[in-house]
């Protein structure tokens, strides 16, 4: 996710990309503030997962699946359900990903995507309570990277949100201390949706939705989660240690705000057409 | 989350199965080659509701070094299920079941490969189960074979794989979930065409020797059909990319699907842990 | 368990063993379809384990111990007890075994021996229920390899079965929500016994109960679990990736069937004489 | 163990916070340099009830070797919380939260260091949170900067860090526990003086763009003040050790504390897991 | 903790220290039976931990923090609370300590300090019961090494004891199956205090409270826990494999007994002055 | 699974223990050498119901390399309990208790070995507790010594080990389970004959200095007896293999067992975790 530079990319690439940017161009011909083509496939895991979505953002592909289980609430929030996001950089997705327990990049990806869902209060967790203090719904949204060509955070955020929007699960009730299905299906109480938007800082330039080659040469990235009311619900500077001046942060926010409507609409449209 | 209902009969009065198939009828199979752009080779398979991706990386340098083999490439197979691929959420860490299946898949594929051409290297086969609805290890072998061919790894043959099960005393191809759970046994196998020697063989349940041999014969025959499907999938991929060039694999006639085979082949997972 | 070949055995050994087989001979003078001498020692852990057995199969020695504990049933089988088999390739047993967490060979050994017990329904788990949905007996059969000279699966299978047959445990009952011993001893409800039989394929030959030297040069092995009614309850091809033609599989089954009676009898006799 | 009581108001009628501070007022800060004798460099920081130690070892040989960088030293930051530093006992093993914070702290510090002077080596920064009462990542950066300087690692500048939060619509510096838990968001940041470019930036809660920019500006200004405190701490340490020699850092006048800044700066942890 | 010798200290140092001892001197000028200056700082974690103490013993510094939680008792002691001591050789404390899971030295430190508390029955665990068989207080005393210049065991033992003596926690009661605070504060029921005293054997000499340089060249160390009634409640020979003759063990015991009064007094005094 | 009953008295009116032994009487001890054919050396010990196997491999190449010592072989001791060796099932993963005991056993054995003859190599001592009924660390040392001798590792002496405990104010040799659980303390020790310097010393419980010294003396004397048993076991093993050659160990007269010693020696585990 951006820190392979010294080892994996030559100075020629670095100069080439910098030169392009100076001329207002990007390696794949996009404008600085444009996303790559976005495809959303709903419910690829229809038979087993309560919700799922594949997101293809240019050459990057991720899949998110949602499982809804019954479990115990945390003792400090006895009447709230639990929502948890994890992410795996599966080695299937890139020669750069490795086998073994999750490393810092995978941990950051999971935590940043989770923060986007948690801080925006995407799910109304109070509606996930079955019996206070005893039984609540636990919502697990797990992301697997399938093809890695940059900007995993945004693709993962889109996939998680699409999967949550499509999730249908069995309503459960308590009967003589046992938890049984009522036979009714429920949709998740999605009350807000924060989409994460990542820009890459490369020298004096700010580009949105970086491809892998841009991540290799970036100084750093800035991820911004923007919710239904255009509020920022999470920021994360990462992907390198390059410092950012205030002016670039301001510019990054404007790009993200401008693009958030189209991404939000694309997800909503896909879900709407999927449930027709 | 909802409890599965045990069907009253796995085979009805007409001799058909819970999903309407005949005993020797496969679920619909769809295989695609070259589906993951970052990998050196890749393939997907859908077999009923089972959905699996396979990617191949390599031959490339092997880490950690102590696994290096001096006389051939190390074939590393990693079979992993997505947490959401099963009714309950699977734990993210690799299970012992996944590690055993990785091993038997590697054994099934290895005799088809000319690994001695790449001493000290590794050929990585990564298999991701997206949705598991029975037969995942066989489907993985089918897809991994295609991914290896797509990666240009020299191969004697593609390796087809199917499973045969049993319910109410009848041999069944390609078990679905309910058949796997409430049936009387399951035999995944893989073969090396054209001699049809067996490279994967496992079994659970209860079988007499005669039943076993009959089941294995049934599976071997079904593998021939699966092999045709594999070749067709490879041909389609190469037809798209290089219209005038499909010499990559062998040049058998892929069109003579035997109709009596179309209803065959089956497999289902051994016990889950 | 058979995959040390390239690194640990010379071509001379390989040719030597192949030549012998061509002449109908084995490295230790046995016939192709003969087991090595079998010794079964019952209850070596009489003071601490509910059941135990040491099996010596030629130069291979394993010990199996059984613990019977009280625990909760799985939610999908609320009135069934739990039976679990594990196996460890303890480094005490061979210079080939290593320290550290279990590797593929140990995992396969444990899973194959477990499958033999599970698929044959050796134990009637319905009789292991104390209070439905709350308390059941949990039976752990753990195998440790003590001397490794080939064919661990068969030796482990024999040891586990012998240990299960000798197991005696405290009957427990529920009294005011506590689980207390009644003072009575119970035997495990063994309703079927599947013994695993492993053959080694070396070229055109099939030999049963391979020694380590044969495992080094084998193409693969085939393990077959055969139960009281001569049904096959588990198969596992492993120990190498060599393919097997149908004719050899057929031959292997015949050898295993022919030998299963004597092995079964040896275990039953040992247990019978031990309980006199 | 006792349940925290949610205060009725985080800001009272007079505009003061639950601990009596004004919105732009820092908690008392005390930084000491050279507090651990075994380390090559060290520092402590107390900020309200938050108490943190930082030690630097290196440049030294890096194990394991495969992490080695050929063109610069590897900056390894390990942020760890003591089990007893939080209301419930933290598990002893490093959490994912600790690993993420280690990473963002490394990113915050690295641009200040001339790591290219020590190719193939490692510079270890070990941070131990003794007591966590909000703002631990910012306090860690403040202390780690001092420890790096104390270890003689060549630096462009010390890196100051503060956090800005929000409660009842008002921006607040340096959140305390109740403000963090019941407030409306938190923005930890770090800067590189004198240009004030930003090397750490995270956020949770809900902010409009205008609020965010205002908050970041507030934080950047507060970092300037924190930077003065850092330089003062370093000067004091060196004054003690080498009375006639304080040329180590820069030679700005450290005495012109701006009084209106004394009430500023804030930070608090993002969500705990 | 004493086994770095071959790699980290030269023979010159070894000879130098041995020569000094022969002349009745130590590297830091102390007498053989003297402790380094001891400083005890109480409650450095006053806002979060129920008890805590920093101990500075010459150049060695450790911090101990105590958390008191509510949990379930062990089934074999249903009316007793739980006391547990852990220790971490945090890499902050020494260039000799490493990242990663605890190694043998850290495990030994934790177990020896724990044994000192457990065997002396420092805490009356019967007074830590809230509801028999259901809820008890669990006392965790966790030690972190901050500066390592030898003799971690004694410093850790002192810090744990001081932290336990200063611990105050919320009294809890069971109300309608929930555990709630009564609003009253309790002190831990400390009924006995065993302090650990470690001597280093270097050739024919026995010195107490070894510094790091002495640990490097020692043959072994002997740790003795001595309680309020001057009984020995734990011994541990470690820190090297050098054998000890009986005469030196006798001598070590005398040194420890002689010094235990002053150390005990220093801890009691610090706690007394801290609670004024 | 059944609850142990606490005996009313550990020593009865006649001064005998719960199993009928006198205070200074060992449980029956049986040691055998060369019991595991795959190992370079091996031994078993039964002491009451305690049953342990020890195997030695080496000197051989050491992995991982970073543990290599340049001036001697690395003595790696791994003490492991079988899951079924204790009343409750032990978890399969090595516990902290097992790792500490491995360390003290290594310390106890190392002074008896000429490890400097094998720089950079490893000597592996693997100890498997089959049944644990008190005194496992001492019994392990006794068996491991024999296994090292059987492997031909050059040794100054065999290392004998026993434990002394206390119940009702009386010192007892070689505690059984009930004595260990309900007694007043336990002191495992090991010695280096003939000087009888002490290489293992641990203790729990409550002892005055005088009691401790008396207990240690009792243990040292008992070690002399255990040493004779060890030598006898070795001699028997070699007598079988090489009838005319028992010069391997020392040539003391092994037959003069002192009868007053036959009733001595004891040990029991320190607390289990």
Short mmCIF file of C-alpha atoms in Angstrom, two decimals, chain C residues 21 25 37 61 66 68 72 76 94 111 113 151 181 192 209 233 237 249 251 258 268:
data_model
loop_
_atom_site.label_atom_id
_atom_site.label_comp_id
_atom_site.label_asym_id
_atom_site.label_seq_id
_atom_site.Cartn_x
_atom_site.Cartn_y
_atom_site.Cartn_z
CA UNK C 21 10.44 -55.91 -4.58
CA UNK C 25 11.21 -59.44 -1.17
CA UNK C 37 4.97 -58.04 14.85
CA UNK C 61 5.75 -47.16 18.81
CA UNK C 66 -8.04 -41.03 26.55
CA UNK C 68 -13.16 -38.09 29.46
CA UNK C 72 -21.07 -28.37 26.58
CA UNK C 76 -26.41 -28.39 16.39
CA UNK C 94 12.58 -39.41 15.23
CA UNK C 111 -7.30 -35.91 10.83
CA UNK C 113 -7.05 -41.20 12.50
CA UNK C 151 3.26 -46.50 9.14
CA UNK C 181 -19.85 -38.10 40.26
CA UNK C 192 -18.23 -50.34 15.89
CA UNK C 209 2.59 -51.69 6.80
CA UNK C 233 -15.42 -46.04 6.33
CA UNK C 237 -4.38 -41.22 -0.47
CA UNK C 249 -6.44 -49.65 -5.64
CA UNK C 251 -5.34 -54.90 -4.93
CA UNK C 258 -7.63 -59.80 4.26
CA UNK C 268 -9.93 -57.56 20.88
#
